[in-house]
CSV table of C-alpha atoms and ligand atoms in Angstrom, one decimal:
chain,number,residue,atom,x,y,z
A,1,UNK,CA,20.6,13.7,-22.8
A,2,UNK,CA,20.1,17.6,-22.2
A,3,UNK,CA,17.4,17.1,-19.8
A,4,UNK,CA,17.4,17.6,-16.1
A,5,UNK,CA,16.1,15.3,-13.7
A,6,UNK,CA,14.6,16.9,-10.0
A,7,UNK,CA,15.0,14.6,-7.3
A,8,UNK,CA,13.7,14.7,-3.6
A,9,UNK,CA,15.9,13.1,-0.9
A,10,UNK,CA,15.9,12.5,2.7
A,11,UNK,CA,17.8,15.4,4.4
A,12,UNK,CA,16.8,14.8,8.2
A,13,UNK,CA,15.6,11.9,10.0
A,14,UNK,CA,12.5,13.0,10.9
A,15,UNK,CA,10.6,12.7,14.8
A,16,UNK,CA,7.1,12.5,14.4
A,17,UNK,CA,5.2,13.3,11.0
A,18,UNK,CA,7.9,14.2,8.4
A,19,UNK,CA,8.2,18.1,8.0
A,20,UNK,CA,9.5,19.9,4.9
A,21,UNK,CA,12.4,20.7,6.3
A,22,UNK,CA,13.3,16.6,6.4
A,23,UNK,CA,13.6,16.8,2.8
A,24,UNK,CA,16.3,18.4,-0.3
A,25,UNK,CA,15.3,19.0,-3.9
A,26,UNK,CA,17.4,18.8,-5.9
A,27,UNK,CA,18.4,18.7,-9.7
A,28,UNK,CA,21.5,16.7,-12.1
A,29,UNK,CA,21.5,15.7,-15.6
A,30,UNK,CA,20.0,13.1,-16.6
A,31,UNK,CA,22.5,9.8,-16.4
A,32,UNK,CA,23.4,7.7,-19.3
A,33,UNK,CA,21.9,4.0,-18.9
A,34,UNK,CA,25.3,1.8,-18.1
A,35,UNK,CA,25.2,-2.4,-19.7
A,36,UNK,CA,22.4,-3.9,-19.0
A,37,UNK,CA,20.2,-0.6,-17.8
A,38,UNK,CA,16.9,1.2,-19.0
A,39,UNK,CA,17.0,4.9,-18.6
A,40,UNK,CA,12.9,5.7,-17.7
A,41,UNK,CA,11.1,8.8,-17.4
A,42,UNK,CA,8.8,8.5,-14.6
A,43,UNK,CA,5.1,9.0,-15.0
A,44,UNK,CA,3.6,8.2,-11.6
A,45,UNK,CA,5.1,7.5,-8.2
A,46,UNK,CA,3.6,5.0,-5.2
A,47,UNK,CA,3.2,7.1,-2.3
A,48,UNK,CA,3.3,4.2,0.6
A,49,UNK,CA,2.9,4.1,4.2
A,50,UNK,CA,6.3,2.3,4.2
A,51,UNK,CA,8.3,4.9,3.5
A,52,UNK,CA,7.7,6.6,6.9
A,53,UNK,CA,9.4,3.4,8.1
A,54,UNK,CA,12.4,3.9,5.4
A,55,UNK,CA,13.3,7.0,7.1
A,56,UNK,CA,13.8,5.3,10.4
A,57,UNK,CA,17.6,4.4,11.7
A,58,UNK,CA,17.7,0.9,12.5
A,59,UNK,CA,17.6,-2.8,11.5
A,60,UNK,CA,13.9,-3.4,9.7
A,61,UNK,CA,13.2,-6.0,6.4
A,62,UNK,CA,15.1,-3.4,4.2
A,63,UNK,CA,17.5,-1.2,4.9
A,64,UNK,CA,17.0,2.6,5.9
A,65,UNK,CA,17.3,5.5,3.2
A,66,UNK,CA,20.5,7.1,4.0
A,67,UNK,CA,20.8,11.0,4.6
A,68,UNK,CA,21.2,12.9,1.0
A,69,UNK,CA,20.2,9.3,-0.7
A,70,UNK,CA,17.3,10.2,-3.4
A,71,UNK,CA,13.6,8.9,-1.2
A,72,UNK,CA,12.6,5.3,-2.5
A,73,UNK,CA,9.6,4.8,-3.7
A,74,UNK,CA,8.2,2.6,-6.8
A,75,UNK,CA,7.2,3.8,-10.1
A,76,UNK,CA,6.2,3.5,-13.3
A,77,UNK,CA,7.1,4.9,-16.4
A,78,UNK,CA,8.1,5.0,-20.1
A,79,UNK,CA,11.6,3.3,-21.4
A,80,UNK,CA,13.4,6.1,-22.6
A,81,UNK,CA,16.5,4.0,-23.7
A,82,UNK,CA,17.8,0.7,-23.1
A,83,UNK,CA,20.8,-1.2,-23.0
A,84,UNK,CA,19.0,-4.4,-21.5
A,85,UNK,CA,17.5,-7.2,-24.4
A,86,UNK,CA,14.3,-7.5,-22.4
A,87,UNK,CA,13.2,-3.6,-22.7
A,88,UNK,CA,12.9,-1.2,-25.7
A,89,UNK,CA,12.4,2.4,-25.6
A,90,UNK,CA,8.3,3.2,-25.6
A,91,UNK,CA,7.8,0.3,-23.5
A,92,UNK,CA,6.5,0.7,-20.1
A,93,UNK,CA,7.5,-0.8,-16.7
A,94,UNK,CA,7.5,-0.2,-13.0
A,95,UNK,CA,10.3,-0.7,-10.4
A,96,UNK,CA,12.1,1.1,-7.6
A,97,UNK,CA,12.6,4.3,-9.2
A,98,UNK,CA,13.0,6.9,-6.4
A,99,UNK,CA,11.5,10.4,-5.9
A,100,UNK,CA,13.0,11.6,-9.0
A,101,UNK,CA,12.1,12.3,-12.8
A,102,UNK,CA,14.2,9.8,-14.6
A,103,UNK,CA,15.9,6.7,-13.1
A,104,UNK,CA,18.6,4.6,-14.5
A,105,UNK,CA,17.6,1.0,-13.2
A,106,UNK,CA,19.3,-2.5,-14.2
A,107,UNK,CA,16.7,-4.0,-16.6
A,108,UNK,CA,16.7,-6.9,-14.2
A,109,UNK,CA,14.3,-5.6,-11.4
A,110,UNK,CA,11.9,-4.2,-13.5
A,111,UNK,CA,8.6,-5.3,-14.6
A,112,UNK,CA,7.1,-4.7,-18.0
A,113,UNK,CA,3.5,-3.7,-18.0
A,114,UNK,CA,0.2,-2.5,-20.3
A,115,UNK,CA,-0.8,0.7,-20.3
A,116,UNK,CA,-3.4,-0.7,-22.5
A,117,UNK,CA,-4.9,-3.6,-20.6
A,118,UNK,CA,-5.3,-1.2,-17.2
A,119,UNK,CA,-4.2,2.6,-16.7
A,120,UNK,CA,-0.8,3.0,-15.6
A,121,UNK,CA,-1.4,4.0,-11.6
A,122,UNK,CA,-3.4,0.6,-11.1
A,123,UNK,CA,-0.3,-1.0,-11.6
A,124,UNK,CA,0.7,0.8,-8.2
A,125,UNK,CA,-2.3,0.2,-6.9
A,126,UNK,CA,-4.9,-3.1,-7.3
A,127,UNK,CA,-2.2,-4.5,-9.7
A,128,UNK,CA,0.6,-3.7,-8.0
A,129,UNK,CA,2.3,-4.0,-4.6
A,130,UNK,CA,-1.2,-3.3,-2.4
A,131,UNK,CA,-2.7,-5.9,-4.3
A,132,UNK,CA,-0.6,-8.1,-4.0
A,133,UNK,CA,-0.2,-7.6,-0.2
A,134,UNK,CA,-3.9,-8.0,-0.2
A,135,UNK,CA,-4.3,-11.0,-2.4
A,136,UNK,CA,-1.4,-13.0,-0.3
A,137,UNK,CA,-2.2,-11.6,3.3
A,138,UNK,CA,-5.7,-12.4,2.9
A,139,UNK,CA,-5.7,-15.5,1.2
A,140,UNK,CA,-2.3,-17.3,2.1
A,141,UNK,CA,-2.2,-15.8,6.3
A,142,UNK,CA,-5.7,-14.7,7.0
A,143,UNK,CA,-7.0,-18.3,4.9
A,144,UNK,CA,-10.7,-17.3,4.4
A,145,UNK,CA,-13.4,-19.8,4.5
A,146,UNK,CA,-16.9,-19.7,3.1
A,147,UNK,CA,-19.1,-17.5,5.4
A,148,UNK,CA,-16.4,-16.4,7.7
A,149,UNK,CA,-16.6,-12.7,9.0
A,150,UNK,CA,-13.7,-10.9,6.9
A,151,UNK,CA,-13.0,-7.4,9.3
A,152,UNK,CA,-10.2,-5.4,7.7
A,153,UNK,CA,-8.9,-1.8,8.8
A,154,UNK,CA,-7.8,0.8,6.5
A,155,UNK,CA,-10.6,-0.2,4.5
A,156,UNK,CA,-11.2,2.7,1.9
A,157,UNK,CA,-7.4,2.7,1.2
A,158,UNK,CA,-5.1,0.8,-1.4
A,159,UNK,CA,-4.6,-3.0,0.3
A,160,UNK,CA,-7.7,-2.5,3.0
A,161,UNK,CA,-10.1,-2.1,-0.5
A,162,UNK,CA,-9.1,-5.2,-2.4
A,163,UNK,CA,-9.1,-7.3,1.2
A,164,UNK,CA,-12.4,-6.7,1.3
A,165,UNK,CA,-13.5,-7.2,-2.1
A,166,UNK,CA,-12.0,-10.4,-2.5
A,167,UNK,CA,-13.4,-11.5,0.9
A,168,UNK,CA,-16.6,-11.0,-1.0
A,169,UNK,CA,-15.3,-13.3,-3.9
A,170,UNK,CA,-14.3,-16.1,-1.7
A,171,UNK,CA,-18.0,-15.5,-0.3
A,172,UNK,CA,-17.2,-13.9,3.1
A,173,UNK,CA,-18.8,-11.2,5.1
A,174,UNK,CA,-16.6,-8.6,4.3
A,175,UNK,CA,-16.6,-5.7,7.0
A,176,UNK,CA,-14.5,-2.7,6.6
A,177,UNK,CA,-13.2,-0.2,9.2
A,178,UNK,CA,-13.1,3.5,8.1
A,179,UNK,CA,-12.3,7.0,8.8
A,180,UNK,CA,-15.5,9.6,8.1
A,181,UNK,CA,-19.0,9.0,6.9
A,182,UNK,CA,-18.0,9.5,3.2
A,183,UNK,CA,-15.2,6.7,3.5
A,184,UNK,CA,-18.1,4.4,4.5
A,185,UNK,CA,-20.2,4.5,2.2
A,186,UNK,CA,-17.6,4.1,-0.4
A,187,UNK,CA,-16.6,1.3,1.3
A,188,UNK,CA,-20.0,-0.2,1.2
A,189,UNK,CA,-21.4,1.1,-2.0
A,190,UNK,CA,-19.0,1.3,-4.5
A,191,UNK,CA,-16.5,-1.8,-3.0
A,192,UNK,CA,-19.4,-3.8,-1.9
A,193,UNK,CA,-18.7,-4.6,1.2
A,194,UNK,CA,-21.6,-5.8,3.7
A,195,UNK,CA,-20.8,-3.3,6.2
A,196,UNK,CA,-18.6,-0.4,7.6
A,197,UNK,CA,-17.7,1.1,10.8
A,198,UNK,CA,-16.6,4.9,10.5
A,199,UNK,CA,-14.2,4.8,13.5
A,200,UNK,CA,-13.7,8.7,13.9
A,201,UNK,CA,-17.3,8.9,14.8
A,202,UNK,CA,-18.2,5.3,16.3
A,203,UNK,CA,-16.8,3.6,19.4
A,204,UNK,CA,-15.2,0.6,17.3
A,205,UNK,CA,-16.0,-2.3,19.8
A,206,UNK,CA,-19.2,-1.4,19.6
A,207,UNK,CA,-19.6,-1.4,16.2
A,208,UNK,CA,-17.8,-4.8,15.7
A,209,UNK,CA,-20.2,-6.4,18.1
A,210,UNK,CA,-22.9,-4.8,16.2
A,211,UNK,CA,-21.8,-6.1,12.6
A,212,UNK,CA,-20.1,-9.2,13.8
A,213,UNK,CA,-22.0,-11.4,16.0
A,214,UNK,CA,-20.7,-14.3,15.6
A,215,UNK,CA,-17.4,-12.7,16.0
A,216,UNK,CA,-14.5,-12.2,14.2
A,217,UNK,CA,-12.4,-14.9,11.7
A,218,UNK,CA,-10.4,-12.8,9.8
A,219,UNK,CA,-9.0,-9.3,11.0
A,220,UNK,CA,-6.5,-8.1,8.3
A,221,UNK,CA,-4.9,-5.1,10.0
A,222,UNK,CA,-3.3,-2.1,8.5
A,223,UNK,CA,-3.3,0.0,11.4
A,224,UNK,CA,-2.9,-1.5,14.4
A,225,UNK,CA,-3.2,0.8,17.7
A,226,UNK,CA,-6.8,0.9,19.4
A,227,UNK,CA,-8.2,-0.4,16.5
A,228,UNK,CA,-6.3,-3.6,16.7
A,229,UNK,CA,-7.1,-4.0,20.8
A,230,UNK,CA,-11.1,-3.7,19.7
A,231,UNK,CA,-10.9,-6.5,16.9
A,232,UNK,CA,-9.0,-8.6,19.4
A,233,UNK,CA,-11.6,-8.4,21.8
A,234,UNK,CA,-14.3,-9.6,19.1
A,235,UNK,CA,-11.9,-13.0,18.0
A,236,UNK,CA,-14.1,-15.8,17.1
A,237,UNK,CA,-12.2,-19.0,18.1
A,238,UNK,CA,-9.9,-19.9,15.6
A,239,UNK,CA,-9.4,-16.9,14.2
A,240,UNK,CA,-6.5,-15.5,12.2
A,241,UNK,CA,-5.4,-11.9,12.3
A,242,UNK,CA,-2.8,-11.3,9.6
A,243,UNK,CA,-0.4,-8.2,10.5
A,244,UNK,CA,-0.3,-6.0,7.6
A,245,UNK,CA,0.9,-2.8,8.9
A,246,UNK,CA,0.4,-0.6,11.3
A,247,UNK,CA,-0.2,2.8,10.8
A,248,UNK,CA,-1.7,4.8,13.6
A,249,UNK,CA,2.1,3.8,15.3
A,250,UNK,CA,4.2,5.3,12.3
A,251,UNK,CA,4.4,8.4,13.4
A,252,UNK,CA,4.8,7.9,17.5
A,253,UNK,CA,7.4,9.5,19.6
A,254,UNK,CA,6.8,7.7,22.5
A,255,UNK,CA,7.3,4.3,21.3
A,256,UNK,CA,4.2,2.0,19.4
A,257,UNK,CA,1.4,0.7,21.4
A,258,UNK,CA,1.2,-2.4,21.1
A,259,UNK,CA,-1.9,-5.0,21.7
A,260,UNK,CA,-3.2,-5.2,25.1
A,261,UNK,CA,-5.8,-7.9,24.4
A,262,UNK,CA,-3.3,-10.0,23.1
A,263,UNK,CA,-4.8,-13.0,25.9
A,264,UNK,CA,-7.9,-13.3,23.3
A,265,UNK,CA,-5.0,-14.9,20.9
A,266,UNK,CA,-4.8,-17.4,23.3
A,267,UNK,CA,-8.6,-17.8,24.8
A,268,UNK,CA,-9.7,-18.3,21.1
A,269,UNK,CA,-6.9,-20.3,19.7
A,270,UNK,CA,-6.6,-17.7,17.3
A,271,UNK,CA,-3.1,-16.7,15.3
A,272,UNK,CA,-1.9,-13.5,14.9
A,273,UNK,CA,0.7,-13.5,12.3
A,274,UNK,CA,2.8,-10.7,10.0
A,275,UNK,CA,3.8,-11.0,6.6
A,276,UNK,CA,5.7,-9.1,4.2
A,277,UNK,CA,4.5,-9.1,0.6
A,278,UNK,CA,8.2,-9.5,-1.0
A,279,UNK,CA,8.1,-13.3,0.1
A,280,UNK,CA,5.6,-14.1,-2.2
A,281,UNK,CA,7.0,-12.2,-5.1
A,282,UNK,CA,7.4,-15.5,-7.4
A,283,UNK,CA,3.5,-15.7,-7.4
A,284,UNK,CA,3.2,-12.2,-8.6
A,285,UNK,CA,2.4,-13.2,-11.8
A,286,UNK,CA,-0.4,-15.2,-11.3
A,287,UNK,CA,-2.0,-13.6,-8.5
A,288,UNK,CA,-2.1,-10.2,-11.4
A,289,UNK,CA,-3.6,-12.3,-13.7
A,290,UNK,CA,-6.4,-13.6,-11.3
A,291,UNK,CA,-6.5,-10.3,-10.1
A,292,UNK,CA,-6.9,-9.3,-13.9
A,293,UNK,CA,-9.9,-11.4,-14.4
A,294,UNK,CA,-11.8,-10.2,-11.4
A,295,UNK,CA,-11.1,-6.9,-12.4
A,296,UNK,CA,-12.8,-7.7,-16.3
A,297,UNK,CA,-15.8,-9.2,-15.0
A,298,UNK,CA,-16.3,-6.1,-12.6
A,299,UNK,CA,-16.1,-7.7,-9.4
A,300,UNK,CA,-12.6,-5.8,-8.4
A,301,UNK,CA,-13.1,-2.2,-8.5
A,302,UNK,CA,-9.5,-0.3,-8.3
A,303,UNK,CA,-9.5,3.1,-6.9
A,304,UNK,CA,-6.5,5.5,-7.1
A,305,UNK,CA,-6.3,9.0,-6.0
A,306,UNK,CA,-4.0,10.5,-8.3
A,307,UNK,CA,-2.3,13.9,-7.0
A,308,UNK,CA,-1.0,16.4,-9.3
A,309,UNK,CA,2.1,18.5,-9.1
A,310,UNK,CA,5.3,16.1,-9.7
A,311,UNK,CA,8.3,15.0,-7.5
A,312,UNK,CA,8.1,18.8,-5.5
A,313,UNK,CA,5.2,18.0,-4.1
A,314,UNK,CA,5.9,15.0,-3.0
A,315,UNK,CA,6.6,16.0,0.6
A,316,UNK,CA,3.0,17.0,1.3
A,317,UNK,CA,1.4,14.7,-0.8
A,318,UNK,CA,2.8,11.9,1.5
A,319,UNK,CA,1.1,13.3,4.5
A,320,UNK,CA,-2.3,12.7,2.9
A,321,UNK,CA,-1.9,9.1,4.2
A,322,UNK,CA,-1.8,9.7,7.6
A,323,UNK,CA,-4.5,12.5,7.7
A,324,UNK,CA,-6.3,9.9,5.5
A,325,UNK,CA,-7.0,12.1,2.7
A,326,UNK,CA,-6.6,9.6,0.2
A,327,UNK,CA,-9.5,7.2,-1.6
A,328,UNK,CA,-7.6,4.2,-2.8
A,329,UNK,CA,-4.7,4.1,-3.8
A,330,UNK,CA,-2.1,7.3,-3.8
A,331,UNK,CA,-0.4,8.1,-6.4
A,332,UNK,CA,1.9,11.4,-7.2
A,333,UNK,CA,1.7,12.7,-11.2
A,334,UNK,CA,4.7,13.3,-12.5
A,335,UNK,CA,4.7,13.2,-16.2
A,336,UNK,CA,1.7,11.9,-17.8
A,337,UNK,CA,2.3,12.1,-21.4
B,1,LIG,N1,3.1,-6.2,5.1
B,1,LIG,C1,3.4,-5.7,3.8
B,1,LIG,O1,4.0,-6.3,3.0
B,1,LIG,C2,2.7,-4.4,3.4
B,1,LIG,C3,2.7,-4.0,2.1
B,1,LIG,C4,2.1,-2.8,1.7
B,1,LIG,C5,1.4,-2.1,2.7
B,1,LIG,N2,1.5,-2.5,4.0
B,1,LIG,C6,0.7,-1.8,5.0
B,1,LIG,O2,-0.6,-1.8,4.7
B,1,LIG,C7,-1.3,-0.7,5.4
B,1,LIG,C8,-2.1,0.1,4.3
B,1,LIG,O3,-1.3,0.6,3.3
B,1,LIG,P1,-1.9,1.3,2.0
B,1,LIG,O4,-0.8,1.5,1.1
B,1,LIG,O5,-3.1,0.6,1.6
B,1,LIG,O6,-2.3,2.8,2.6
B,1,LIG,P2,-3.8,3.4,2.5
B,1,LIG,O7,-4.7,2.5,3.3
B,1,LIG,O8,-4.2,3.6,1.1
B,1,LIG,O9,-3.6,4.8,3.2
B,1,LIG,C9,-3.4,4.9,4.5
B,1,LIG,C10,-4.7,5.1,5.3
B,1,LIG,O10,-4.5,4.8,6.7
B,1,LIG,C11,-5.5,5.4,7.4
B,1,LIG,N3,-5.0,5.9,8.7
B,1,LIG,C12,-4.0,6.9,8.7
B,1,LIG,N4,-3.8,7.2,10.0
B,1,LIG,C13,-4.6,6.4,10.8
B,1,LIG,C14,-4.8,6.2,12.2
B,1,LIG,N5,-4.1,6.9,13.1
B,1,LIG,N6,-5.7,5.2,12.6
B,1,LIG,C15,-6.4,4.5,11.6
B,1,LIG,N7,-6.2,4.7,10.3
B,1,LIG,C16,-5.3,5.6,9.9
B,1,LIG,C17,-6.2,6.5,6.6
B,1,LIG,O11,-7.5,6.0,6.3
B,1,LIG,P3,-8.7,6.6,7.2
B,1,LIG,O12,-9.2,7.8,6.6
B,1,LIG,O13,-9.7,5.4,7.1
B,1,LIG,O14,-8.2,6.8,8.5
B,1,LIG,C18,-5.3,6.5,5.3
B,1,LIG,O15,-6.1,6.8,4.2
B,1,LIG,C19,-0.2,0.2,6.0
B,1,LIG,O16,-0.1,-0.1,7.3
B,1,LIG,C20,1.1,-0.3,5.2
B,1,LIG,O17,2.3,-0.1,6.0
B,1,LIG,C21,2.1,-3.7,4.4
């Protein structure tokens, strides 16, 4: 194949927020698929929280990116060719394809999907890895009853949207924690959550008391920080708190702050507990399809903010997540058609 395939990958570990010069574009020809391999031409890549993580030295759940390695990141795309029985060229798939325009992946870890049955970035979004952190989180750690008080941060973004919409399908009080006035009302209007709490221009505790009076049974958090210490302090007893993520700490150079009201754990006989979505991976399947269904009979809306530009603009595109300039879930263009 004549074409040329632009990559981005890591050139610096970075301190802090990741600055352009933390990154190297650059371009090779397009590889030959080897046995058992599908060449694709990305479409759309998952910008994800995570990969601020992936740039960090050290021992985590998956090892870092190395220096001059091409940036994770999953994808989806169109087969291009094939040398695996499972895939034929025009199908389409996601998997770990890498800041990059084409990707040579073994068949075997990649998933086959249909462009007709949903657009292709919901299956990086609602149907994809957020959703399925937020189907299992909520539902297998957080354990939601009937009229329990569902709080979940991040709540106008990729997982933190679908927590709180399927709190309202298990018939929860689904609160949402926000950044901005706009944010809010999304949150509220268009996701249908019973309330939201815009914490750039609220004091949080305050709000929480306000909207949760009975306190607090499920607190699914994605950002952790001050956020986390307020929820804490508004446990109701037996409460669960499943550890999503925590991204106000991503970025720290002084270390991560971690919960000070951490004794409300053990006043309310409350759990906090993390989870990593890849351990429920064999349930995929039929948490998409139940996902699917909600999704026909309009009770899951999926929102994805789709940024133009391709894999060169991927280094500023991924700061929109923690200036919290994305709606739902982001998602860098590459090559739509
Ligand atoms: N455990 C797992 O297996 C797993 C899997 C996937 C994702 N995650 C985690 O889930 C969380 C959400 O990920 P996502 O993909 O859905 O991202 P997202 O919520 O779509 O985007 C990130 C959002 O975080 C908010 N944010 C950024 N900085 C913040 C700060 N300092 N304080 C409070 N909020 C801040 C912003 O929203 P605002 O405008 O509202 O501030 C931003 O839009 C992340 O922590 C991620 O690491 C965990």
């Amino acid at each position: 194949m004549d074409a040329v395939n632009h990559q981005v990958r890591l050139a610096a570990r970075p301190v802090g927020l990741p600055k352009p010069t933390d990154w190297e574009h650059t371009e090779e020809p397009v590889g030959e698929p080897g046995e058992g391999d599908v060449l694709i031409k990305v479409k759309y890549l998952s910008l994800d929280p995570a990969m601020r993580g992936w740039m960090n030295d050290g021992r985590s759940y998956i090892p870092p990116v190395g220096i001059g390695e091409v940036m994770r990141a999953g994808g989806c795309g169109e087969v291009v060719k094939s040398r695996h029985p499972r895939f034929a060229p025009g199908d389409h798939v996601t998997g770990i394809t890498g800041i990059q325009e084409y990707a040579a992946l073994a068949g075997d870890g990649l998933v086959k999907v249909n462009p007709g049955l949903a657009p292709l970035p919901v299956y990086l979004g609602t149907l994809g890895i957020p959703g399925m952190t937020a189907y299992f989180g909520l539902l297998e750690i957080g354990k939601p009853r009937d009229g329990d008080t569902v709080v979940v941060s991040g709540a106008a973004g990729a997982v933190g949207s679908v927590v709180g919409q399927i709190a309202k399908i298990k018939g929860c009080n689904a609160v949402g924690i926000a950044g901005g006035e706009e944010k809010c009302r999304h949150v509220v209007d268009e996701l249908g959550f019973d309330a939201a709490i815009d914490y750039k221009s609220e004091n949080v505790l305050a709000g929480l008391r306000r909207e949760c009076r009975e306190g607090i049974d499920v607190y699914f958090d994605n950002v952790g920080g001050e956020i986390l210490d307020a929820a804490l302090a508004c446990l109701a007893r037996g409460a669960r708190v499943p550890l999503c993520g925590a991204i106000s700490q991503y970025n720290a150079t002084d270390g991560m702050q971690g919960p000070r009201n951490y004794m409300s754990l053990l006043v309310n006989r409350a759990s906090m507990t993390g989870f990593l979505v890849f351990d429920f991976a064999a349930h995929y399947r039929e948490a998409a399809q139940e996902m699917t269904g909600w999704m026909q009979d309009g009770r899951l809306k999926s929102f994805e903010d789709v940024a133009p530009g391709g894999v060169d603009r991927f280094p500023e595109t991924l700061l929109r997540l923690f200036s919290g300039e994305n709606l739902g879930k982001l998602v860098l263009e590459v090559s739509p058609d």
